[in-house]
CSV table of C-alpha atoms in Angstrom, one decimal:
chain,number,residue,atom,x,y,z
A,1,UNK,CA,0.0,0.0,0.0
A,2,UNK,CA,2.6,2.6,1.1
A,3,UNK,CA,3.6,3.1,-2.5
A,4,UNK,CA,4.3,7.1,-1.6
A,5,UNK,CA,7.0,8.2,1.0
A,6,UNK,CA,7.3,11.2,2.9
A,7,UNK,CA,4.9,13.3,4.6
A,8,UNK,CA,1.5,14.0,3.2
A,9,UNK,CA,1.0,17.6,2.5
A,10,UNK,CA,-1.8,17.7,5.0
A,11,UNK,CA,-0.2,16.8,8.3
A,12,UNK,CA,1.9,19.8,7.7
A,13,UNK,CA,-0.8,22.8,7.0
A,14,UNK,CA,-0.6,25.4,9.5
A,15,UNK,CA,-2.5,24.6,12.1
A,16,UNK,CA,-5.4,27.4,11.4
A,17,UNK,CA,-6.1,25.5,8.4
A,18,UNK,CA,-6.3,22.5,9.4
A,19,UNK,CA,-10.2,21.7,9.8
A,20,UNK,CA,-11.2,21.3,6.4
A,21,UNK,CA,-14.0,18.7,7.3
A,22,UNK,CA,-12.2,16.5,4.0
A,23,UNK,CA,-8.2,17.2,5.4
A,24,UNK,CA,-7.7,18.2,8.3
A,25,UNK,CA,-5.9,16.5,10.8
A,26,UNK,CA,-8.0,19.0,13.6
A,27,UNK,CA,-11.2,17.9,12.0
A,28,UNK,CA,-11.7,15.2,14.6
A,29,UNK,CA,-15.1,14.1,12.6
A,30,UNK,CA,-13.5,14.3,8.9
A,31,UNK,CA,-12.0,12.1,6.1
A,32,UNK,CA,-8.4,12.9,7.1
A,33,UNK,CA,-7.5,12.8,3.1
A,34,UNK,CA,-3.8,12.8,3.0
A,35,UNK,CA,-2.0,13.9,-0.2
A,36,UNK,CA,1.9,12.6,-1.0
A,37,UNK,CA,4.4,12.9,-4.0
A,38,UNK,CA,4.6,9.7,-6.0
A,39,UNK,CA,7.3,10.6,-8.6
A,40,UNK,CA,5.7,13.6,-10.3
A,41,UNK,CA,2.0,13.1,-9.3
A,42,UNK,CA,-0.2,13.2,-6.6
A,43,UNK,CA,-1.6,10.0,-4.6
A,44,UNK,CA,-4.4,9.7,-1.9
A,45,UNK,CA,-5.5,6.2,-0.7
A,46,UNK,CA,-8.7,6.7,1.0
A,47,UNK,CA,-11.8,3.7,2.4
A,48,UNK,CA,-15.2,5.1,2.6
A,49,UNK,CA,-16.9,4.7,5.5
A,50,UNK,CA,-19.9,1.8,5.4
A,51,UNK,CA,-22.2,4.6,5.1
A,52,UNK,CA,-20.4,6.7,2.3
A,53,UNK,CA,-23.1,4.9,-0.2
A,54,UNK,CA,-25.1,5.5,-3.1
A,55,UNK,CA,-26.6,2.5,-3.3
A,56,UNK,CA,-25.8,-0.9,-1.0
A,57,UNK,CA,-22.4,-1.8,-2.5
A,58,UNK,CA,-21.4,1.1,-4.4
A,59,UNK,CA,-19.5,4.3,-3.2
A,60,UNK,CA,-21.5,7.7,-3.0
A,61,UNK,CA,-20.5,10.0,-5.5
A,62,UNK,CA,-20.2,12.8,-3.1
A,63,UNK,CA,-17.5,11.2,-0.8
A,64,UNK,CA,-15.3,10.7,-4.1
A,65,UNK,CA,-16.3,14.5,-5.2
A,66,UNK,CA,-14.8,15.2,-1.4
A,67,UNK,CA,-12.2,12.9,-2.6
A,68,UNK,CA,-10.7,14.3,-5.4
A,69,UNK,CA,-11.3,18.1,-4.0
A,70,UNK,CA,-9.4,18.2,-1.2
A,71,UNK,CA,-6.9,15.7,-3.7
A,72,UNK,CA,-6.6,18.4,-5.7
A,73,UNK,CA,-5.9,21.4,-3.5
A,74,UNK,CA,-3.4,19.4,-1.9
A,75,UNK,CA,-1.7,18.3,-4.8
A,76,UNK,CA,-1.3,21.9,-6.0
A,77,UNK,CA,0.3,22.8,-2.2
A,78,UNK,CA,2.7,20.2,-2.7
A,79,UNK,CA,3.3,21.4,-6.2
A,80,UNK,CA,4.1,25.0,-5.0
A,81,UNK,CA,5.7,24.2,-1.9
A,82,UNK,CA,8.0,22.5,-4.1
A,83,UNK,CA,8.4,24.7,-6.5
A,84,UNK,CA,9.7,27.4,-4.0
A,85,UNK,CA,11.9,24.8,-3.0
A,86,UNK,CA,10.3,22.9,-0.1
A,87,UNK,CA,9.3,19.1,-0.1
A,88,UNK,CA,6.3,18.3,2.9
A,89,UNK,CA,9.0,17.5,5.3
A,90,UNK,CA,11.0,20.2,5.6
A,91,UNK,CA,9.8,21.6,8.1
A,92,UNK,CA,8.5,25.3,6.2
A,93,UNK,CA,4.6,25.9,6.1
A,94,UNK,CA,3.2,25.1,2.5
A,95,UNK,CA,0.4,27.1,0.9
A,96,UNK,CA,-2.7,26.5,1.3
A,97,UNK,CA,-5.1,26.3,-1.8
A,98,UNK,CA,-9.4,26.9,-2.4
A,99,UNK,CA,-11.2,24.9,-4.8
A,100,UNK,CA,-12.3,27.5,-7.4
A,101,UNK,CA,-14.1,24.8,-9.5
A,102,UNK,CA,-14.8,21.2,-9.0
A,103,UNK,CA,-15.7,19.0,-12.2
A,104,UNK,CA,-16.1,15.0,-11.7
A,105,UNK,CA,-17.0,12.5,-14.2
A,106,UNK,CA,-18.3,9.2,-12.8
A,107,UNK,CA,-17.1,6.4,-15.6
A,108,UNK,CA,-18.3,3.5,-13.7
A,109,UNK,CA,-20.2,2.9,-10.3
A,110,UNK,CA,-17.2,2.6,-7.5
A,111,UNK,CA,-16.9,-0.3,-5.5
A,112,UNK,CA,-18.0,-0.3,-2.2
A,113,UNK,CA,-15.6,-1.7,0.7
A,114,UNK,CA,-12.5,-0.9,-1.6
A,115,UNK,CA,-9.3,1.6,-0.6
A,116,UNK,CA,-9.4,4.0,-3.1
A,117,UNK,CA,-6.6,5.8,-5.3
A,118,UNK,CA,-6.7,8.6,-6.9
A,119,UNK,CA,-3.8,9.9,-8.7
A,120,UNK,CA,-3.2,13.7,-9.9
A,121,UNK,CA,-1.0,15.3,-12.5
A,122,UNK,CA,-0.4,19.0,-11.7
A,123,UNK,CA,-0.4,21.7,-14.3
A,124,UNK,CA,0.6,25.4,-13.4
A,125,UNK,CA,-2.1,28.2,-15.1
A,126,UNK,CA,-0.2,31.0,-13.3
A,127,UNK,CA,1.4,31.0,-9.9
A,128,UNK,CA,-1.4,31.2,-8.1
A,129,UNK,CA,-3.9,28.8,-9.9
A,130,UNK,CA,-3.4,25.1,-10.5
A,131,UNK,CA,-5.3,22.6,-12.2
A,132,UNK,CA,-5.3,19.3,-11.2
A,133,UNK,CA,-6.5,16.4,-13.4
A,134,UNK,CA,-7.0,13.7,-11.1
A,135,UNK,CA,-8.1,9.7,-12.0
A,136,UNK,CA,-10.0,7.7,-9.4
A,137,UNK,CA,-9.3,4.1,-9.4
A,138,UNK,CA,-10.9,0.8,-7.3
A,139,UNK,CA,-8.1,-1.7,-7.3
A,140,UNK,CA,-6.9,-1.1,-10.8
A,141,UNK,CA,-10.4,0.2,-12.3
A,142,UNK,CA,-11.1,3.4,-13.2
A,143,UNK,CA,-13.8,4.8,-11.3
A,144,UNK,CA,-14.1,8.3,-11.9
A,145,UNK,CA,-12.0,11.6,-13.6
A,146,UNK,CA,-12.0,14.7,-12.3
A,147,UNK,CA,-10.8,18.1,-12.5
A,148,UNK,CA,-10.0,20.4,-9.5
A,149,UNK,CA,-8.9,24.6,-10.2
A,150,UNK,CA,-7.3,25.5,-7.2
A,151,UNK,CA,-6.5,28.8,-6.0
A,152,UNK,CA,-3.8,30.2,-3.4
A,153,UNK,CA,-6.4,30.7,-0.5
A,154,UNK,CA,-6.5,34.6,0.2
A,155,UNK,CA,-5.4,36.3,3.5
A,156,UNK,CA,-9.3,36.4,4.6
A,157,UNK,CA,-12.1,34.9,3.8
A,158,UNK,CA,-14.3,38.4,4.4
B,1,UNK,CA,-39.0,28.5,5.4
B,2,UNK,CA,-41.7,26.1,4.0
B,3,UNK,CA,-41.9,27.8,0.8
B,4,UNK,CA,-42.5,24.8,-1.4
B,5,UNK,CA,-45.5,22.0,-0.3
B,6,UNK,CA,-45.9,18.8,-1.2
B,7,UNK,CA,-43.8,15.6,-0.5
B,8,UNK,CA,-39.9,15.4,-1.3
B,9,UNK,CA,-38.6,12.9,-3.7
B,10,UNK,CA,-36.4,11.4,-1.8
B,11,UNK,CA,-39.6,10.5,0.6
B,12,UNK,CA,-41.1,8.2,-2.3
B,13,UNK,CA,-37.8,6.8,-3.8
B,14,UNK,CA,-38.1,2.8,-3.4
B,15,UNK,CA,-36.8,1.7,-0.6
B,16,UNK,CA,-33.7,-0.3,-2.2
B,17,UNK,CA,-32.9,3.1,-3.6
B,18,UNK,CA,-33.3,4.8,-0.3
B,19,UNK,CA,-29.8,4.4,1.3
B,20,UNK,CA,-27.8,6.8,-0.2
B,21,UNK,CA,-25.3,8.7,2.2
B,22,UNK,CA,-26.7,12.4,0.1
B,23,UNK,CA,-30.4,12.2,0.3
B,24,UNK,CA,-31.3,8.3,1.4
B,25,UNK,CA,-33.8,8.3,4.2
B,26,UNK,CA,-32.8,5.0,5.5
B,27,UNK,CA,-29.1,5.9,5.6
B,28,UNK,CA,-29.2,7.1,9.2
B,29,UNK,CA,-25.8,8.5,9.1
B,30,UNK,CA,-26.4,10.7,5.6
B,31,UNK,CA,-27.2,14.1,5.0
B,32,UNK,CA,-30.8,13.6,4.6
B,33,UNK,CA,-31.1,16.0,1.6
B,34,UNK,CA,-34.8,16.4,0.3
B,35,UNK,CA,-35.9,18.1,-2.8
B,36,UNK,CA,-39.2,19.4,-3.5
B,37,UNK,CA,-41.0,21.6,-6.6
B,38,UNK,CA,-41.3,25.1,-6.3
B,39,UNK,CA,-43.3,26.4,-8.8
B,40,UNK,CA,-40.9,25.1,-12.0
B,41,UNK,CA,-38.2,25.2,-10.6
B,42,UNK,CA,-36.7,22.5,-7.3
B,43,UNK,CA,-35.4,23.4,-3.9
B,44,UNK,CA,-33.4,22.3,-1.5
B,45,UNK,CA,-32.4,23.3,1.6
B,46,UNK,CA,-29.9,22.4,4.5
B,47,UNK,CA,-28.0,23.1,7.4
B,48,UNK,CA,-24.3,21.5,7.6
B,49,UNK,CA,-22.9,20.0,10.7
B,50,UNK,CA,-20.7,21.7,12.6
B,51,UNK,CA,-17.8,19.5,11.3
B,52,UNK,CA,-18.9,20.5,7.9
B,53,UNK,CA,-15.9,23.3,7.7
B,54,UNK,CA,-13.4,24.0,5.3
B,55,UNK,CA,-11.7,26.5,7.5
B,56,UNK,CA,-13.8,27.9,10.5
B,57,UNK,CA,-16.9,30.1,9.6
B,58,UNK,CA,-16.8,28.6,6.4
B,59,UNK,CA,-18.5,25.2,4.5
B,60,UNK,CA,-16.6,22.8,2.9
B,61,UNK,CA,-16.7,22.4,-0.8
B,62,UNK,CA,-17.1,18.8,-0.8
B,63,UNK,CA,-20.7,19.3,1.1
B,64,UNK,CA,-21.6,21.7,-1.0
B,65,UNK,CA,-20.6,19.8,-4.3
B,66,UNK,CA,-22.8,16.6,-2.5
B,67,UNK,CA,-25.3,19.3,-1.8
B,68,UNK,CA,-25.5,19.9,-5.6
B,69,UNK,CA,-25.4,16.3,-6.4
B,70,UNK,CA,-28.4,15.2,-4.4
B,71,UNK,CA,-30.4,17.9,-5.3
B,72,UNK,CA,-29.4,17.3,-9.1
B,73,UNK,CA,-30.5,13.7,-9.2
B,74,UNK,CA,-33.7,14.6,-6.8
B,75,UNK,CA,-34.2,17.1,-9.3
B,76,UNK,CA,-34.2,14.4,-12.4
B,77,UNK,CA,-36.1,12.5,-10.6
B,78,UNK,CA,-39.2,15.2,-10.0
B,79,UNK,CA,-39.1,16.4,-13.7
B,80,UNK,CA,-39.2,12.8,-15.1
B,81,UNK,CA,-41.9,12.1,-13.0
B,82,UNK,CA,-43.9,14.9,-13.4
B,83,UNK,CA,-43.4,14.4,-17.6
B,84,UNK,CA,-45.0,10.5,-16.5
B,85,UNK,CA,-47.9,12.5,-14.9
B,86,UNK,CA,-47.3,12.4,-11.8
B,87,UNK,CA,-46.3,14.3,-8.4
B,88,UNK,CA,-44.5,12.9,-5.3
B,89,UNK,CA,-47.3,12.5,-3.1
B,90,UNK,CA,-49.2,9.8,-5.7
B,91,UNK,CA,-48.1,6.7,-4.3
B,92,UNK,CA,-46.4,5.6,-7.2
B,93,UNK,CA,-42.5,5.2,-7.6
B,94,UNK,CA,-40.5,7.7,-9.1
B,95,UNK,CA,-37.7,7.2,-11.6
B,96,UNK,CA,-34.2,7.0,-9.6
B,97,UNK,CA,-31.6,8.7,-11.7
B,98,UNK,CA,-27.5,8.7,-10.9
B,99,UNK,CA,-24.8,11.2,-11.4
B,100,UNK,CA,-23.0,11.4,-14.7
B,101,UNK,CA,-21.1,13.9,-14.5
B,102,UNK,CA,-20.8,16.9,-11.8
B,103,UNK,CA,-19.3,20.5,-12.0
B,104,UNK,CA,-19.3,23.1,-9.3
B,105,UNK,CA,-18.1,26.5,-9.7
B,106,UNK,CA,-17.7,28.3,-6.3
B,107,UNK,CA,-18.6,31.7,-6.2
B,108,UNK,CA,-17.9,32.7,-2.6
B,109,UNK,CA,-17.0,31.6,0.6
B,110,UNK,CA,-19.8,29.9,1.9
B,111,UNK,CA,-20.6,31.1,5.2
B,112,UNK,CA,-21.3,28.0,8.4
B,113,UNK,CA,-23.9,28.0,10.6
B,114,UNK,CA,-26.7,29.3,7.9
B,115,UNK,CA,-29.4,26.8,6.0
B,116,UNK,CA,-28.7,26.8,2.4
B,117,UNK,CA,-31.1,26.7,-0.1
B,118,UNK,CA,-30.2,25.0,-3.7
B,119,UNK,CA,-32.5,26.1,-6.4
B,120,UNK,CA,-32.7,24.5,-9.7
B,121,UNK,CA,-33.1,24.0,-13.5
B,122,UNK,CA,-33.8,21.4,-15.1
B,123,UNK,CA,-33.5,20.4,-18.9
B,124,UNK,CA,-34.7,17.6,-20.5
B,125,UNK,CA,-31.3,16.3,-22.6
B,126,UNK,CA,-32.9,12.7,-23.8
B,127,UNK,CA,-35.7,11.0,-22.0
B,128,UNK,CA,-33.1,9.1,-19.7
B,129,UNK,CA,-30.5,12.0,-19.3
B,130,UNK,CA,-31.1,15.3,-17.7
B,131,UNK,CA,-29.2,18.4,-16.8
B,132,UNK,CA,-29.8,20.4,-13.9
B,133,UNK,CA,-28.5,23.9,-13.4
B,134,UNK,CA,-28.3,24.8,-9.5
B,135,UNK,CA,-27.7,27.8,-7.7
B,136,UNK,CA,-26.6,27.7,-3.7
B,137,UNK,CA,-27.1,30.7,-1.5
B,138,UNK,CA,-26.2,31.4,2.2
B,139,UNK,CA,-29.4,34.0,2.9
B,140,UNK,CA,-29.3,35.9,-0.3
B,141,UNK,CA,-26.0,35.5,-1.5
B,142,UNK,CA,-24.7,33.5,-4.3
B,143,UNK,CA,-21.8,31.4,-3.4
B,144,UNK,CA,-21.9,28.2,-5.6
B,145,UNK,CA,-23.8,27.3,-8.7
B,146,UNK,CA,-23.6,23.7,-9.9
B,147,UNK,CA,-24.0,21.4,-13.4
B,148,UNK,CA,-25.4,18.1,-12.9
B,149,UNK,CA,-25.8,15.5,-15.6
B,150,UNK,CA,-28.3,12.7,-14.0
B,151,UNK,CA,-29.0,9.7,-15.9
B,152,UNK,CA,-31.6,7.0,-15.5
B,153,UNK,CA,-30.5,4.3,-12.9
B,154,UNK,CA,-29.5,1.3,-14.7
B,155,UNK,CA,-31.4,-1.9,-13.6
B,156,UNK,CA,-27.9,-3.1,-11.9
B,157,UNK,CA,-24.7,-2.2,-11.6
B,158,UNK,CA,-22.4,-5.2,-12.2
């Protein structure tokens, strides 16, 4: 399973943004996603919860929108944190990263009881906004695509 | 609040089709979204948890993109079955439709702690595949507006 090495992104967000419900390790109630370098993409290996379903036996398409959001935002702070230099443990607060826009394509009803993969390849539109162009897969099936525009989150949300 | 009467969808979907973690009514742990008509147009409204956060004060994207899921699908559902001839409270079984494909654009920060109310559109693409535009708003404020592509639930999905 441990395919990845290092830290994931996520368990080195400053502490004031670390809630997101999908991410955070302070969300004591959420998905604890955790985002890693594999080579030159992204990876997060998550198991839905035996209620995360659409249907008995199949994964609700929501939890793998959740999925490959917070996938997405923190594949683009590992992809600027390294970028200015930094890999996740180094010990230097990454950036943090909004979804601007979300877009997920469900190719084939998900499995249900499976660890999930999702995989991300990074592109820079201009220092402050990546996309991320993620691929979902259950054991080697591809479940879902999606695409994730993530923004350098501002100073205040106001 | 009650602006819209009548029964929900997701009150009447069949019961094998009533577990999903978004809107199922049997899914005790879900979200419990329900979608009614308002005039031509659907509605539906909610109030996340407090664990529902992306940073404090504010919701997380992947509830709102679940938010707009639900309500897209719940949406399909109403418009197909109103096209049959009939409303939710006639005792017979609506259509259940799943998600094709999903886009969220997010507008604003979504504020916590405030019911949202999605409003949608629907379009008829095909007799079995439907596209619903949604806008979310926190009181009167736009802060996400959603694409849902719903397609008729196949009879299995092996």
């Amino acid at each position: 399973m441990n395919e990845y090495r290092g830290k994931a992104i996520q368990d080195v967000y400053p502490d004031d943004f670390a809630w997101c419900y999908g991410c955070g390790r302070l969300n004591k109630n959420g998905h604890h996603f955790q985002t890693y370098w594999q080579g030159n993409e992204t990876i997060t290996m998550y198991k839905p919860e035996q209620e995360h379903i659409a249907v008995p036996g199949f994964v609700y398409g929501g939890i793998i929108a959740s999925f490959i959001d917070c996938h997405g935002t923190g594949s683009a702070s590992l992809a600027l944190h390294r970028k200015n230099g930094y890999e996740p443990e180094d010990g230097v607060e990454p950036p943090r990263f909004v979804t601007a826009s979300l877009k997920v394509d469900f190719i084939k009803p998900t499995p249900h009881n499976i660890t999930l993969k999702a995989v991300g390849k990074i592109t820079e539109i201009h220092p402050k906004r990546w996309k991320i162009d993620t691929e979902v897969f259950a054991n080697n099936t591809l479940c879902a695509k999606g695409e994730v525009v993530a923004v350098v989150m501002p100073k205040t949300f106001k």
